[in-house]
Backbone as CSV, one residue per row, in Angstrom:
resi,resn,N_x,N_y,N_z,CA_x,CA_y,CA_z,C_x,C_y,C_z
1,UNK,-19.451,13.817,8.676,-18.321,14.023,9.550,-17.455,12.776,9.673
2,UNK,-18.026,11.710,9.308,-17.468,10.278,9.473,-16.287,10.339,8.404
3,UNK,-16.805,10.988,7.358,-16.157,10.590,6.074,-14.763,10.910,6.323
4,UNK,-14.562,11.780,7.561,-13.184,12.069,6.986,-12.298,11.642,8.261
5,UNK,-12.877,10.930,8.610,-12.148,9.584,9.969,-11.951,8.731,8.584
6,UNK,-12.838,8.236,7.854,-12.601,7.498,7.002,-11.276,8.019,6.074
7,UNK,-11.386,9.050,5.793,-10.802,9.832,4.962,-8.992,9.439,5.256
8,UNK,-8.847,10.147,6.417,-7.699,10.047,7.284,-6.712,8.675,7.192
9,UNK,-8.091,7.632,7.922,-7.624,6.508,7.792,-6.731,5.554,6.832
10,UNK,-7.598,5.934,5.085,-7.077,5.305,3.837,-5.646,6.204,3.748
11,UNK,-5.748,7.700,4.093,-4.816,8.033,3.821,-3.460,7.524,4.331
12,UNK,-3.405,7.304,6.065,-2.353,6.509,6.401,-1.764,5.803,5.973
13,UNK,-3.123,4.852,5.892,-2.799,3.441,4.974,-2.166,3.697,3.908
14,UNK,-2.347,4.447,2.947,-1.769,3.754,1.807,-0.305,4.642,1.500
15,UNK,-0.360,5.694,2.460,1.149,6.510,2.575,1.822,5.599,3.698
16,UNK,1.365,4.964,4.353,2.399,3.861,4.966,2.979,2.533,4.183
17,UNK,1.970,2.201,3.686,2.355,1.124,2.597,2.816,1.252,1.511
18,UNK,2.895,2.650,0.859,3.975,3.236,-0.064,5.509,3.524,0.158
19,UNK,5.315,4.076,1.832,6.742,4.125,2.257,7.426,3.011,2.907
20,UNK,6.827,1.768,2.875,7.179,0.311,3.569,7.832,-0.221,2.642
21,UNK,7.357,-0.393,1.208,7.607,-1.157,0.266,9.098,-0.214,-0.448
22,UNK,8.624,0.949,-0.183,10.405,2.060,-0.736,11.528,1.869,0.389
23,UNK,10.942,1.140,1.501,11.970,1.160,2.808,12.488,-0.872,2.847
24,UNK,12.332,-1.144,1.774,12.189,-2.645,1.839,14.023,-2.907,1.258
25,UNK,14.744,-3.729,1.953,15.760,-4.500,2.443,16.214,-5.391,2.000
26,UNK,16.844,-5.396,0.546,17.126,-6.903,0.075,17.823,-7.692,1.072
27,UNK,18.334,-7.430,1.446,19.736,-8.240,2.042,20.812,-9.185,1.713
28,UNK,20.484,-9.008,0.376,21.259,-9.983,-0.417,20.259,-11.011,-1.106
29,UNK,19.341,-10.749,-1.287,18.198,-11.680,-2.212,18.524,-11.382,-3.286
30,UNK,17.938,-12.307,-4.143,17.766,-12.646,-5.552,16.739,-10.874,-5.993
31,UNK,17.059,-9.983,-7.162,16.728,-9.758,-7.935,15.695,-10.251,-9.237
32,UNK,14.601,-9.673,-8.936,13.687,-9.767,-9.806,12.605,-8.970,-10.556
33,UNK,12.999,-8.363,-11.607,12.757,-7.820,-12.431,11.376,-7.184,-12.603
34,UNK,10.541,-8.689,-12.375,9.062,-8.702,-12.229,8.688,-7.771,-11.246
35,UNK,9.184,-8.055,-10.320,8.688,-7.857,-8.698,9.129,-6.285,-8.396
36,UNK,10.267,-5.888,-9.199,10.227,-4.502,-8.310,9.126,-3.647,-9.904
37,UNK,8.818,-4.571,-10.975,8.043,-3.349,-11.677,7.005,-3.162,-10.668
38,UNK,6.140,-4.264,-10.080,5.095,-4.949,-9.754,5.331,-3.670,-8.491
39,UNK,6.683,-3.882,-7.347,6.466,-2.585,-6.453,6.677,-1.707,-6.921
40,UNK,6.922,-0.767,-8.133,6.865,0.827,-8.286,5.609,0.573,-8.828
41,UNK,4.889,0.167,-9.691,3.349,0.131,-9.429,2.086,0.363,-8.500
42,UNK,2.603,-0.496,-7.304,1.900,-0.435,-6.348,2.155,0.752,-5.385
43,UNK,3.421,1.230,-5.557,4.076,2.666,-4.658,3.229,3.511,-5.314
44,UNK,2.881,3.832,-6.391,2.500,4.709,-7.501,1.179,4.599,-7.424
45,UNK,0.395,3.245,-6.797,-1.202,3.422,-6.983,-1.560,3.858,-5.416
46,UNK,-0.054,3.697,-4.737,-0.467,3.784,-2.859,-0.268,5.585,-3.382
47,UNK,0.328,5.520,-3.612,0.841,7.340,-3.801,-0.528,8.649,-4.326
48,UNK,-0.425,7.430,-5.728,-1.518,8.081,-6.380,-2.922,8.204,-6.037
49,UNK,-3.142,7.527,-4.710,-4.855,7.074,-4.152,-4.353,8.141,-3.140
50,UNK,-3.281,8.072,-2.688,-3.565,9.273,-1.438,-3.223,10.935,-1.935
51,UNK,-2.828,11.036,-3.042,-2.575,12.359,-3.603,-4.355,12.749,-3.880
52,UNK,-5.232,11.632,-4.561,-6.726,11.840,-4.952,-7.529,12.089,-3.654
53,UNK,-7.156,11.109,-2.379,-7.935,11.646,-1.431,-7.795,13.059,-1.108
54,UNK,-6.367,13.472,-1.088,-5.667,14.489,-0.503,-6.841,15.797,-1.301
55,UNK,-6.171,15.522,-2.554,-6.881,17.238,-3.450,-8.334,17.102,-4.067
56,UNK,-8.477,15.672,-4.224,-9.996,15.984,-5.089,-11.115,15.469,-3.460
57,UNK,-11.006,15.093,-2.636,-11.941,15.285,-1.410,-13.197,14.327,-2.006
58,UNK,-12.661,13.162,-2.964,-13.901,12.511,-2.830,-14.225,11.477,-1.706
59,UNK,-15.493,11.474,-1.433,-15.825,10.630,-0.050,-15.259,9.372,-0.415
60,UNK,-14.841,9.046,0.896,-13.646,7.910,0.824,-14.857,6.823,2.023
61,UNK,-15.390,5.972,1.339,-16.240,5.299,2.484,-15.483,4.289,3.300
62,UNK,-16.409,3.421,3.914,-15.938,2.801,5.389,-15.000,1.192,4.311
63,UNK,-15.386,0.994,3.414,-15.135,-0.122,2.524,-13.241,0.128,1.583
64,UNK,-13.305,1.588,1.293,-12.156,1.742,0.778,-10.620,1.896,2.029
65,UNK,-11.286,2.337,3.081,-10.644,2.112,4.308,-9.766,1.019,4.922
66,UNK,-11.533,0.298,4.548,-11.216,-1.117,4.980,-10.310,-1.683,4.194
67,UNK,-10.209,-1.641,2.969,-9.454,-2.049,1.927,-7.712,-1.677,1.888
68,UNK,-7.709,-0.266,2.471,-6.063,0.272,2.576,-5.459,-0.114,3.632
69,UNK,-6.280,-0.553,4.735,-5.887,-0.943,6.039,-5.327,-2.256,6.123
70,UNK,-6.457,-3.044,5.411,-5.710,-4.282,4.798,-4.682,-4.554,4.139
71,UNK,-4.518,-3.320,3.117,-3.359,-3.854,1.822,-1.989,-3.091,3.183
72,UNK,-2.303,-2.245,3.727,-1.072,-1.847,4.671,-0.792,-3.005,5.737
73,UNK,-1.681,-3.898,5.984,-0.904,-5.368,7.409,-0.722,-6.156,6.198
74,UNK,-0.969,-6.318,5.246,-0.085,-7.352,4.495,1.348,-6.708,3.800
75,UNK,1.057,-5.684,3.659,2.569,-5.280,3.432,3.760,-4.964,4.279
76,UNK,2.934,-5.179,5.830,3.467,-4.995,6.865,4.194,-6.320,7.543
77,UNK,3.779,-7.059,6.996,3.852,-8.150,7.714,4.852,-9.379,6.659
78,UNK,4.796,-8.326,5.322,5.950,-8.720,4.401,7.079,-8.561,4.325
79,UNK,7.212,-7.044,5.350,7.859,-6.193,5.346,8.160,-5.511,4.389
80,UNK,7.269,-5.551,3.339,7.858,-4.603,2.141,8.108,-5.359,0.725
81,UNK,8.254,-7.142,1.049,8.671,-7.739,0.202,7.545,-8.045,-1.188
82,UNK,7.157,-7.925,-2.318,6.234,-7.895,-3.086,6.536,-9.443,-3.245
83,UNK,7.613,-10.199,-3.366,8.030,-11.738,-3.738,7.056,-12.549,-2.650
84,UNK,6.988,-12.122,-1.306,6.550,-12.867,-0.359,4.970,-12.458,-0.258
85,UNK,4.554,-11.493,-0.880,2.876,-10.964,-1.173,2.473,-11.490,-1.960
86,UNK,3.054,-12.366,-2.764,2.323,-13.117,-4.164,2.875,-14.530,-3.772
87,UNK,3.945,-14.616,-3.524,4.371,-16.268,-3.211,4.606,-16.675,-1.656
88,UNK,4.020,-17.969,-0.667,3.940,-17.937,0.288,4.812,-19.284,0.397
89,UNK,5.401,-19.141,1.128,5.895,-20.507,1.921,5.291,-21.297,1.870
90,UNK,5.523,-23.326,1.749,4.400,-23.922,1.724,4.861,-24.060,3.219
């Protein structure tokens, strides 16, 4: 019965952090080539992990959870930016 608190959970996660990074704001930044392959990648593996939870119902444990919950406050806290998820301010 846990599994699918667990279940739920990754799913948020990684449909929030798919739609964070598609809702992301240049504002006039620099263009980089790298970085938006790097985010339709990651939209596509957030997308594609929650389409697998969604239809194939494999048990999603307390670890993969933990894992989407995470990759969703760092993308949260990037706001979306993939440049500032790989390169940090010194």
């Amino acid at each position: 019965m846990i599994e699918y608190l667990f279940q739920a959970v990754a799913l948020i996660a990684y449909i929030f952090s798919a739609f964070r990074i598609i809702c992301f704001n240049r504002n006039g930044a620099d263009f980089h080539r790298g970085y938006a392959w790097l985010a339709a990648v990651l939209i596509a593996a957030c997308l594609g992990q929650a389409v697998h939870i969604l239809f194939f119902k494999d048990p999603v444990t307390v670890w993969d959870a933990f894992f989407a919950v995470l990759l969703a406050v760092l993308i949260y806290k990037t706001k979306g930016n993939m440049a500032k998820l790989i390169w940090s301010q010194a």
